Tab-separated table of C-alpha atoms and ligand atoms in Angstrom:
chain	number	residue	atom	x	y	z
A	10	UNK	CA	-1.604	-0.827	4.580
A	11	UNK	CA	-1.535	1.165	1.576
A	12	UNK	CA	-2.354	-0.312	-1.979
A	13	UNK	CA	-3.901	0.753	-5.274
A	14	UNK	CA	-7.114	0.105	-6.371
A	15	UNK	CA	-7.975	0.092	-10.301
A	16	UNK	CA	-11.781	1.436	-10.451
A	17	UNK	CA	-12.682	0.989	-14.041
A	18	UNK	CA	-15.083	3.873	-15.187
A	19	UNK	CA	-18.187	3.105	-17.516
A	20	UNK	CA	-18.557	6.761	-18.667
A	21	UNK	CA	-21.689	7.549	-21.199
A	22	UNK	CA	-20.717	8.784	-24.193
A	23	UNK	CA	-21.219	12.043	-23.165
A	24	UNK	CA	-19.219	11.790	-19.838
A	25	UNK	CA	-16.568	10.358	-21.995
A	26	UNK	CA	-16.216	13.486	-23.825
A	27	UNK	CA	-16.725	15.662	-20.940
A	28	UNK	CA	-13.648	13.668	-18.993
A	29	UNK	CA	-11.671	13.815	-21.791
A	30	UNK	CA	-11.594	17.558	-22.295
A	31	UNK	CA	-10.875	17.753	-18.680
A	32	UNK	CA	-7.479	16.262	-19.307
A	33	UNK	CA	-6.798	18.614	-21.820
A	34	UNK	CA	-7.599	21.648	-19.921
A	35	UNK	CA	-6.538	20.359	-16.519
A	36	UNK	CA	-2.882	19.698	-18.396
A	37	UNK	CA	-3.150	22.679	-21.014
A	38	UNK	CA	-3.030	24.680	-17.519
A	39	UNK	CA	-0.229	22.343	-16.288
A	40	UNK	CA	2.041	23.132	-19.662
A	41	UNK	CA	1.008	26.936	-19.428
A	42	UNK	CA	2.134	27.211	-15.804
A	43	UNK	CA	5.369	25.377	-16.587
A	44	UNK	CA	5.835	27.680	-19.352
A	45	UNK	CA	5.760	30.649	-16.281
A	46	UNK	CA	8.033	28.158	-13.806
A	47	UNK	CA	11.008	27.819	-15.994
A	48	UNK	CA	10.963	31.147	-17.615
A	49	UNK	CA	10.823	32.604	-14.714
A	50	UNK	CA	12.814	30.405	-12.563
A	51	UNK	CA	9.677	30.038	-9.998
A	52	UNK	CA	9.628	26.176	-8.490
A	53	UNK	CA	7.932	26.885	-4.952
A	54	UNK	CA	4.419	25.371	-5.187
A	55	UNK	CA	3.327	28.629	-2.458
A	56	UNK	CA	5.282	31.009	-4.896
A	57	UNK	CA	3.908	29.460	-8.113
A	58	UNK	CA	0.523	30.237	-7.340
A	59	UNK	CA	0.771	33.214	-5.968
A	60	UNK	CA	2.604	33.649	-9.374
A	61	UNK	CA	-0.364	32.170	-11.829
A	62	UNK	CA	-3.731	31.209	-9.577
A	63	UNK	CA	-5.532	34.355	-10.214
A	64	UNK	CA	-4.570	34.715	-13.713
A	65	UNK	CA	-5.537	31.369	-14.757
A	66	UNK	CA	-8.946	31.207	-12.662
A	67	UNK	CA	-9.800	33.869	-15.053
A	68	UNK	CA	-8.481	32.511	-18.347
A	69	UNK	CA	-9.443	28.739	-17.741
A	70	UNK	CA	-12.451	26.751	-17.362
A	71	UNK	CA	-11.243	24.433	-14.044
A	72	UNK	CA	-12.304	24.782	-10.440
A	73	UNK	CA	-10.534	26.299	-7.440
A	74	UNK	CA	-9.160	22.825	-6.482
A	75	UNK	CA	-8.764	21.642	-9.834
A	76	UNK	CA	-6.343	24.344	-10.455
A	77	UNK	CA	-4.726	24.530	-6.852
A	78	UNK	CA	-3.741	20.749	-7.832
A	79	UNK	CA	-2.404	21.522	-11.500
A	80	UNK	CA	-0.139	24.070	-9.698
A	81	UNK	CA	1.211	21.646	-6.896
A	82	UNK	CA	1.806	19.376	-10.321
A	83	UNK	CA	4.001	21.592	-11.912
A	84	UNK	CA	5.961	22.125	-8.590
A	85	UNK	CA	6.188	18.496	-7.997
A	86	UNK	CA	7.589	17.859	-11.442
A	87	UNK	CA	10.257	20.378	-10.889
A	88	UNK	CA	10.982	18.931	-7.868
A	89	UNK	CA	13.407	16.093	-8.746
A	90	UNK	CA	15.388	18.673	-11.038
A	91	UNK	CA	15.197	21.922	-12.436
A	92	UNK	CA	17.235	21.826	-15.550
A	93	UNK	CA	14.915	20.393	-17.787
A	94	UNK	CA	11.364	21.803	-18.705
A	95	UNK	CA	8.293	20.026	-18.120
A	96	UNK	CA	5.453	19.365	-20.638
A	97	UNK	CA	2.739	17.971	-20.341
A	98	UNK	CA	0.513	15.157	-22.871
A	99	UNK	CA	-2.745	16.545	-23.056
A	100	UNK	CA	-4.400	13.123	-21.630
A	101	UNK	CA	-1.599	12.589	-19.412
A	102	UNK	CA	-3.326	11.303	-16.233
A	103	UNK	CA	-4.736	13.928	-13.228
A	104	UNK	CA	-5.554	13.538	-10.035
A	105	UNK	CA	-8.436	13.496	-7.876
A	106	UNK	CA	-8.959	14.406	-4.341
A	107	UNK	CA	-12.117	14.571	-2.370
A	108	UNK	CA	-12.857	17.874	-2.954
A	109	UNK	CA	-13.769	16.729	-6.615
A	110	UNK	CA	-14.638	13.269	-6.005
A	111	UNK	CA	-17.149	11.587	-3.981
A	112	UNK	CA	-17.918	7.838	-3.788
A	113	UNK	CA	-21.645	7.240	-4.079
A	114	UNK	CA	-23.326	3.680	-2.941
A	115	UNK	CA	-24.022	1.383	-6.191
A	116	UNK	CA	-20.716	1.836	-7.771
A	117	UNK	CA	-21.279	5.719	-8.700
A	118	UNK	CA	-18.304	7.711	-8.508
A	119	UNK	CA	-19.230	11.799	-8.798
A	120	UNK	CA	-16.154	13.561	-10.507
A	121	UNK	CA	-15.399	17.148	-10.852
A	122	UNK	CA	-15.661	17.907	-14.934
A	123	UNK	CA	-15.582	20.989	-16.815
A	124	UNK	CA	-19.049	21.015	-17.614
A	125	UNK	CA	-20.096	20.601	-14.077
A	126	UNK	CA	-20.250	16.866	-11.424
A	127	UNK	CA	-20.841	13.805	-13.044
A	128	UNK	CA	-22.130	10.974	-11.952
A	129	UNK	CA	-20.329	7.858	-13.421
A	130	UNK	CA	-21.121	4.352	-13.088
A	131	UNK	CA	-17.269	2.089	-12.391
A	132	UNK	CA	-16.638	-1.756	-11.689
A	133	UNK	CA	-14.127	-2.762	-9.684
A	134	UNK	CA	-12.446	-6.523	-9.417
A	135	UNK	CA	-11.532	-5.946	-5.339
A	136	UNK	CA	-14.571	-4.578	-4.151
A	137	UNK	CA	-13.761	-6.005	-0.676
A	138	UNK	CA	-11.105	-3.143	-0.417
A	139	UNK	CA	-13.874	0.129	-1.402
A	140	UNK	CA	-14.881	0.467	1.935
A	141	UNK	CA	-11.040	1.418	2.834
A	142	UNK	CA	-11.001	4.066	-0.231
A	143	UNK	CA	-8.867	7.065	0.786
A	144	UNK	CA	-6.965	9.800	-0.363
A	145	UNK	CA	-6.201	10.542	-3.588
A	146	UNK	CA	-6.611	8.661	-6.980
A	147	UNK	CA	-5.295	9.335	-10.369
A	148	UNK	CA	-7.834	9.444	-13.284
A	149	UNK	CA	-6.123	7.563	-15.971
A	150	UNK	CA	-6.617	7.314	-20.091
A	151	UNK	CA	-5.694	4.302	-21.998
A	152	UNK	CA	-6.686	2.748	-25.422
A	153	UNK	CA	-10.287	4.502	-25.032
A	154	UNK	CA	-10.975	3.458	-21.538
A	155	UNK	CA	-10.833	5.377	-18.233
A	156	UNK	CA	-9.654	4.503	-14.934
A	157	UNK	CA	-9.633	5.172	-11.570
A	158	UNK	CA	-6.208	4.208	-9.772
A	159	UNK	CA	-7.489	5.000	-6.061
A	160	UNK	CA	-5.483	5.082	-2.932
A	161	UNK	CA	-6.490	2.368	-0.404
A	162	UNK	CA	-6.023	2.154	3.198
A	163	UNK	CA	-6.792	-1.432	4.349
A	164	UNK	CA	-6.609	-2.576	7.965
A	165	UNK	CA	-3.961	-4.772	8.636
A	166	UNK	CA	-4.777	-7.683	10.950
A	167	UNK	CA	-3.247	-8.747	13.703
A	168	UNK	CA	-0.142	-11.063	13.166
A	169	UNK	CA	-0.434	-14.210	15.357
A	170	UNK	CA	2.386	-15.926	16.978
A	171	UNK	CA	3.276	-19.020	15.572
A	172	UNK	CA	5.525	-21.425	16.149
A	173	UNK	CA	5.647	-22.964	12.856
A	174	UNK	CA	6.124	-21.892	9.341
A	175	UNK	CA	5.458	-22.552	5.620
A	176	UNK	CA	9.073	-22.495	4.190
A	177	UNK	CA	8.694	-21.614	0.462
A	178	UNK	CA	11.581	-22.726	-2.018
A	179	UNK	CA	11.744	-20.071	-4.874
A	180	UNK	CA	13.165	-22.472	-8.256
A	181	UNK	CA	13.295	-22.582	-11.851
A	182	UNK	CA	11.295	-26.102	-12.684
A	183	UNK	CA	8.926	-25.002	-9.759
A	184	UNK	CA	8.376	-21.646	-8.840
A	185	UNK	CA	7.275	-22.753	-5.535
A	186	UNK	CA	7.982	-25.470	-3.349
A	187	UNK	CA	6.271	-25.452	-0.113
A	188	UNK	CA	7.397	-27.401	2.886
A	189	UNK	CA	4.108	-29.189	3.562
A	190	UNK	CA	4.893	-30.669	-0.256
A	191	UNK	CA	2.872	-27.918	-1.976
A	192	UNK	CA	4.397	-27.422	-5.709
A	193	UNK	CA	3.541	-24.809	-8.161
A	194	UNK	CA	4.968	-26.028	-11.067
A	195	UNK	CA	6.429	-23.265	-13.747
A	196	UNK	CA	5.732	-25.815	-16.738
A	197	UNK	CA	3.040	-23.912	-18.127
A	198	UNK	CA	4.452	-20.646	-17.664
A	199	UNK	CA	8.136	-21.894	-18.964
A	200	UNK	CA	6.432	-22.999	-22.101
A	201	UNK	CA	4.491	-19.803	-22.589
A	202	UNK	CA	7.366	-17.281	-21.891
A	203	UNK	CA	9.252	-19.758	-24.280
A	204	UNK	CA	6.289	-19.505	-27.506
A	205	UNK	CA	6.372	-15.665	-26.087
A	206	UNK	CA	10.318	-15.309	-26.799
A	207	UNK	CA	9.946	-16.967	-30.287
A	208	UNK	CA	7.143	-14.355	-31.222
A	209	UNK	CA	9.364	-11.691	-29.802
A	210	UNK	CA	12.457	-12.777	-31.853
A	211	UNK	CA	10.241	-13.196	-35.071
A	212	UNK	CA	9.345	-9.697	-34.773
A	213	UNK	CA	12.410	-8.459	-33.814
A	214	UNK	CA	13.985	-10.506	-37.381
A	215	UNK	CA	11.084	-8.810	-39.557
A	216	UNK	CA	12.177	-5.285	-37.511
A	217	UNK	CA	15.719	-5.979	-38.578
A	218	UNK	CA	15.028	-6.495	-42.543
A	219	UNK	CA	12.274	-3.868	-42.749
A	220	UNK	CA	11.739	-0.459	-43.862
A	221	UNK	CA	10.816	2.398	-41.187
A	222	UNK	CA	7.840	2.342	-40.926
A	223	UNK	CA	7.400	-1.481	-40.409
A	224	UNK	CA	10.301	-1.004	-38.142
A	225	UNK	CA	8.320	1.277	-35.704
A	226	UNK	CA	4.952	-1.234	-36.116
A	227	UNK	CA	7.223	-3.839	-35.184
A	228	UNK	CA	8.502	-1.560	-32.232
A	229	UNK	CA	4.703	-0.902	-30.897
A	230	UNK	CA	3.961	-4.335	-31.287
A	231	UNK	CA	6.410	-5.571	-29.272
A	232	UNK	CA	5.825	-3.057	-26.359
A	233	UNK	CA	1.982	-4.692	-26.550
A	234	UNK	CA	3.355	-8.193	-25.830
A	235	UNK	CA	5.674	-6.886	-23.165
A	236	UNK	CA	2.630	-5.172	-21.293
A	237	UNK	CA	0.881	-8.908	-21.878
A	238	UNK	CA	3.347	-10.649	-20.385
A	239	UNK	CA	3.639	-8.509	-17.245
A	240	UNK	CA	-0.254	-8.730	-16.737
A	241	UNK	CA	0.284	-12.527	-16.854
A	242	UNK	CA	3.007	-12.577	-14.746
A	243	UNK	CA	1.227	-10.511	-12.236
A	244	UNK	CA	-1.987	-12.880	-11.855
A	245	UNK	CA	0.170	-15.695	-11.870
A	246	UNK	CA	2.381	-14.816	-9.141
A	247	UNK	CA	-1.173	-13.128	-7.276
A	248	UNK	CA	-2.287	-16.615	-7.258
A	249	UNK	CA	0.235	-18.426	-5.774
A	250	UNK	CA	0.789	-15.875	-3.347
A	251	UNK	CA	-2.903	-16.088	-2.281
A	252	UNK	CA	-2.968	-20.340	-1.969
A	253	UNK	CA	0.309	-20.071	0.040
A	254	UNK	CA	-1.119	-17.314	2.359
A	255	UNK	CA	-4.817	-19.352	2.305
A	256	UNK	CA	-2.962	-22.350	3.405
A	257	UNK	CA	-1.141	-20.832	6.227
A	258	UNK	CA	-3.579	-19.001	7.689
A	259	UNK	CA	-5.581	-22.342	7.490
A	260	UNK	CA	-2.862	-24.470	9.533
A	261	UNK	CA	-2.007	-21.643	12.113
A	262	UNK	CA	1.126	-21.178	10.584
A	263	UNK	CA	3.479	-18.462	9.559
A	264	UNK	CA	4.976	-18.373	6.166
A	265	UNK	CA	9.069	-18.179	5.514
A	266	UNK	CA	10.539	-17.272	2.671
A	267	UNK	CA	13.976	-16.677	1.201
A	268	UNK	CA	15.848	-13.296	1.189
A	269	UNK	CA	16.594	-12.981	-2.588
A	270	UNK	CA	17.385	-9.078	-2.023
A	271	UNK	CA	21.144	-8.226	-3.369
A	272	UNK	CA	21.585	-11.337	-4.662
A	273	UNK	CA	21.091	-9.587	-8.210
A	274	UNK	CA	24.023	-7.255	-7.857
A	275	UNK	CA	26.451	-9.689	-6.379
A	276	UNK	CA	25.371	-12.503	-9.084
A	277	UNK	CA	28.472	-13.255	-10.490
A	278	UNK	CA	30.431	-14.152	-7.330
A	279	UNK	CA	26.966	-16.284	-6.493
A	280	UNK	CA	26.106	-19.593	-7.084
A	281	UNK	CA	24.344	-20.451	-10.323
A	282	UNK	CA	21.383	-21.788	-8.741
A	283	UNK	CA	20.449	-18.363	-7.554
A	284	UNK	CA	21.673	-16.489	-10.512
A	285	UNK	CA	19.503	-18.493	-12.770
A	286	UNK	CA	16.387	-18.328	-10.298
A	287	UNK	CA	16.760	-14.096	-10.300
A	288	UNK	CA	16.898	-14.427	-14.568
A	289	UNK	CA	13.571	-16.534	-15.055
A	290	UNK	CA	10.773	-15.385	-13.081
A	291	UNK	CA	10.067	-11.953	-11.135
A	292	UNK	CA	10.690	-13.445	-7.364
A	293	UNK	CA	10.661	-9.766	-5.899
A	294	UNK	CA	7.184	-9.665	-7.200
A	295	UNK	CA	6.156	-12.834	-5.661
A	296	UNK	CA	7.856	-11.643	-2.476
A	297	UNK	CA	5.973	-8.586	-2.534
A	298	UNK	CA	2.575	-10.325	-3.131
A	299	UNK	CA	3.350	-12.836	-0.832
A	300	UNK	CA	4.382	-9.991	2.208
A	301	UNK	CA	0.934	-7.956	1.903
A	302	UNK	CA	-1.443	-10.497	1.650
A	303	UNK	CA	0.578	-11.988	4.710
A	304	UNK	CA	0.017	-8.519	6.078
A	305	UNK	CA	-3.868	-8.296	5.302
A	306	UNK	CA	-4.232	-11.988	6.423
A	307	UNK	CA	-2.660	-11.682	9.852
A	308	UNK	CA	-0.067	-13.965	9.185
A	309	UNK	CA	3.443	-13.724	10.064
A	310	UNK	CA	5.884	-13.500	7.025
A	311	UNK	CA	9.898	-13.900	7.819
A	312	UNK	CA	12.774	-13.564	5.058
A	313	UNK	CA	15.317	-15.745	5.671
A	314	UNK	CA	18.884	-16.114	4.459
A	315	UNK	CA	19.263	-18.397	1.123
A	316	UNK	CA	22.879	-19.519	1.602
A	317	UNK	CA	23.018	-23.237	2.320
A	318	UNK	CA	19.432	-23.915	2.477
A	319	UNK	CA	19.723	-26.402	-0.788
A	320	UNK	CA	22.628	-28.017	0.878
A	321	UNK	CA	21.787	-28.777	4.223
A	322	UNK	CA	20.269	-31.972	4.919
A	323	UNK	CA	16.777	-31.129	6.427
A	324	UNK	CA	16.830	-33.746	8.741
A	325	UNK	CA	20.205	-33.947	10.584
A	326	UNK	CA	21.840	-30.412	9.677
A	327	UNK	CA	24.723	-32.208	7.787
A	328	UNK	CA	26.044	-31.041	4.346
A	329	UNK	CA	24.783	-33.275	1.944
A	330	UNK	CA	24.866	-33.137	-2.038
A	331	UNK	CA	22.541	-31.934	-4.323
A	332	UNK	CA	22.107	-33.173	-7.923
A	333	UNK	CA	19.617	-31.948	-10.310
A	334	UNK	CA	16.501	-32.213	-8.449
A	335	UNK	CA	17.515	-34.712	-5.734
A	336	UNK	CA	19.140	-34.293	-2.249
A	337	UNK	CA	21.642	-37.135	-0.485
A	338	UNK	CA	22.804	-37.081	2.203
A	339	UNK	CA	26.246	-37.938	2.912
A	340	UNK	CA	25.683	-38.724	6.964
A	341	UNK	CA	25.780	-42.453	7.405
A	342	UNK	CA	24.010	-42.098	10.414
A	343	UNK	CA	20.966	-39.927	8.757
A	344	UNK	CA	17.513	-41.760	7.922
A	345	UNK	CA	17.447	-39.567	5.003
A	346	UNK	CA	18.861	-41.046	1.677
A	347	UNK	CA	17.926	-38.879	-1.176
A	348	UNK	CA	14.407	-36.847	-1.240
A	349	UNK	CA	13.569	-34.272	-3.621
A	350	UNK	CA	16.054	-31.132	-3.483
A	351	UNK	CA	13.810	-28.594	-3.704
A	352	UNK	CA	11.092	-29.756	-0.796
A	353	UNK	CA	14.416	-30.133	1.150
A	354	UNK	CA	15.105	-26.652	0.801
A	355	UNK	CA	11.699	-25.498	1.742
A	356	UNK	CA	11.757	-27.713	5.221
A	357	UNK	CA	15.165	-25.906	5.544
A	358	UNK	CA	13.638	-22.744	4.878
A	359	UNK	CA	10.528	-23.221	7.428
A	360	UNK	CA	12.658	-24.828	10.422
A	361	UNK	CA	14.858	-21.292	9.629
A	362	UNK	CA	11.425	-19.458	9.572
A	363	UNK	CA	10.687	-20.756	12.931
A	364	UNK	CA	14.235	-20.322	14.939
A	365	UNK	CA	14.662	-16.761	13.357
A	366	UNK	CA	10.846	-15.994	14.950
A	367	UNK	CA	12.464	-18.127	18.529
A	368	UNK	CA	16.325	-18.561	18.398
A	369	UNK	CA	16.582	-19.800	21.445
A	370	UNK	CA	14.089	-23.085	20.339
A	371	UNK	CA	16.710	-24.199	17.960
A	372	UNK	CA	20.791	-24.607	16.799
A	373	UNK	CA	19.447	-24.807	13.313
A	374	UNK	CA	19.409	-20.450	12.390
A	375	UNK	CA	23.275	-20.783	14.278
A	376	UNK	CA	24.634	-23.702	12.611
A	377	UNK	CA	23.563	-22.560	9.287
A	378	UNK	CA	24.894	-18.924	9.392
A	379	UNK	CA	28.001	-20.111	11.433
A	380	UNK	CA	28.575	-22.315	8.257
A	381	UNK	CA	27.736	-19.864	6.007
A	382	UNK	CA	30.535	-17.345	7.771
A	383	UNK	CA	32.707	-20.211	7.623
A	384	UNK	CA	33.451	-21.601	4.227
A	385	UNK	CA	32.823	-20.396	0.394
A	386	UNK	CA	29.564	-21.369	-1.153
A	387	UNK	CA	30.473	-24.555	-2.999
A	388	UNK	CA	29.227	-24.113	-6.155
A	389	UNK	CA	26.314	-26.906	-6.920
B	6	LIG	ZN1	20.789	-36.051	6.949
């Protein structure tokens, strides 16, 4: 499987200086052959160098592959439409190949710079994965530090059959339920995207009564808190995804989870359990996270359908009702009274986990969907 690495450089001053006019040059050239592209209508990479190659060799200080790649830039950037001309930032990010790059032992990474190879020490949070370093990797500037964003390939294990699952309830007062009683509560998080949204609306109030100039502060400001947010989003949904994998690669089990995918688009003819649940928390990222540490783990991941899962009583299959946070069920006959709605939904979720993996093992995947083809989601 393919993911991205972030290799964190540690540049001497020096280097830093050195990498930094390699930007420049490396996208001076890109601007200067875009310049050629779109006045004279060339967008083939093969024709585009033919076109500039020899001329810039001569004119600018970059390597042979160093310029062969700022030319297949240019083409590439033309490639998704040709009515608009490119420019480029002068420490807009470049890429590296293994022509110019070479991985040394001891965290050295050797990069192609104007000056000549250097030799730069980098730290890295997954070094697990720098054995599987392939490909390509884009050398990145931001607010004075350099990174690395290198193309992975890791080995994907082999995905054991299982018979039974870890169903996984995606909610709003818990952003996980598991079905072996496993909650990851969204307390914490609910109270810091709430102080979050009063900073963002003080900001936003000051923006509103300002002059310019504190307007466009207010503006950058508020793009830094967004970029916060996402980071915390991201190692909070990395961590749950990693327990839930941990724990069901530690019982032998697969994991199932629900299919939010379309929901989003349809939302308004959807119940408001799931239109609330796609507002609060980024569940496709979860998903995602969830999916290729499955993948690296060896353990099976299924999607399963959503509809129903919250009203079906986990026990005897029957329709039951769900308020708030708790689950009756309305079959006299059923041991099950009332038990909390959301674990419900996760045992639903893992007995569909296991008789989508084996249909023939159980009516539970055909009485669901049959009622689910049947009747209007009642609204909860
Ligand atoms: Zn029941």
């Amino acid at each position: 499987m393919k993911l991205t690495l972030k290799i964190k450089l540690l540049p001497t001053d020096e280097q830093a200086n050195l990498l930094l006019e390699t930007m420049k040059e490396a996208n001076t050239v890109c601007s200067a052959i875009s310049d050629v592209a779109w006045q004279e209508k060339i967008f083939n990479n093969f024709k585009l160098h033919h076109r500039t190659y020899h001329a810039y060799k001569a004119t600018f200080n970059l390597s042979s592959q160093m310029l062969i790649r700022q030319i297949a830039k240019v083409a590439d950037a033309y490639k998704l439409d040709k009515k608009t001309k490119r420019t480029f930032k002068p420490l807009g990010s470049i890429a590296y190949d293994s022509r110019i790059m070479t991985y040394k032992p001891n965290n050295i990474v050797s990069l192609w710079c104007i000056d000549g190879r250097q030799k730069i020490n980098f730290v890295c949070h997954n070094p697990d994965y720098i054995p599987y370093i392939k490909g390509e990797a884009d050398l990145v500037y931001k607010k004075g530090k350099f990174y690395l964003f290198q193309t992975v390939d890791v080995p994907e294990e082999d995905v054991e059959d299982v018979e039974e699952f870890v169903g996984c309830d995606f909610g709003l007062t818990d952003i996980v339920v598991t079905s072996d009683g496993v909650k990851h509560s969204a307390d914490g998080l609910n109270k810091y995207r709430e102080h979050r949204q009063k900073v963002r609306s003080s900001i936003q109030a000051k923006a509103d009564t300002s002059k310019r100039s504190t307007k466009r502060n207010c503006r950058k400001l508020s793009k830094r808190l967004q970029g916060k947010e996402r980071t915390h989003t991201q190692i909070v949904n990395h961590t749950i995804a990693k327990s839930i994998v941990q724990s069901a690669k530690e019982q032998g089990k697969g994991i199932a989870i629900e299919d939010l995918t379309g929901i989003r688009f349809t939302s308004k003819k959807r119940n408001k359990k799931f239109r609330t649940k796609l507002g609060k928390w980024n569940f496709s990222m979860l998903r995602q996270y969830i999916e290729y540490k499955a993948l690296l783990n060896g353990v099976k991941c299924i999607a399963v359908a959503p509809a129903y899962t919250s009203q079906t009583c986990s026990s005897c299959n029957h329709i039951g009702k769900r308020t708030n946070k708790v689950f009756k069920c309305t079959n006299t006959n059923c041991k099950v009274d009332s038990i909390d709605a959301d674990f419900n939904a996760a045992q639903n979720i893992s007995l569909l986990g296991a008789s989508v993996n084996t249909p023939e093992k159980s009516t539970m995947y055909c009485s669901l969907h049959s009622l689910s083809g049947l009747k209007p989601i009642p609204s909860l």
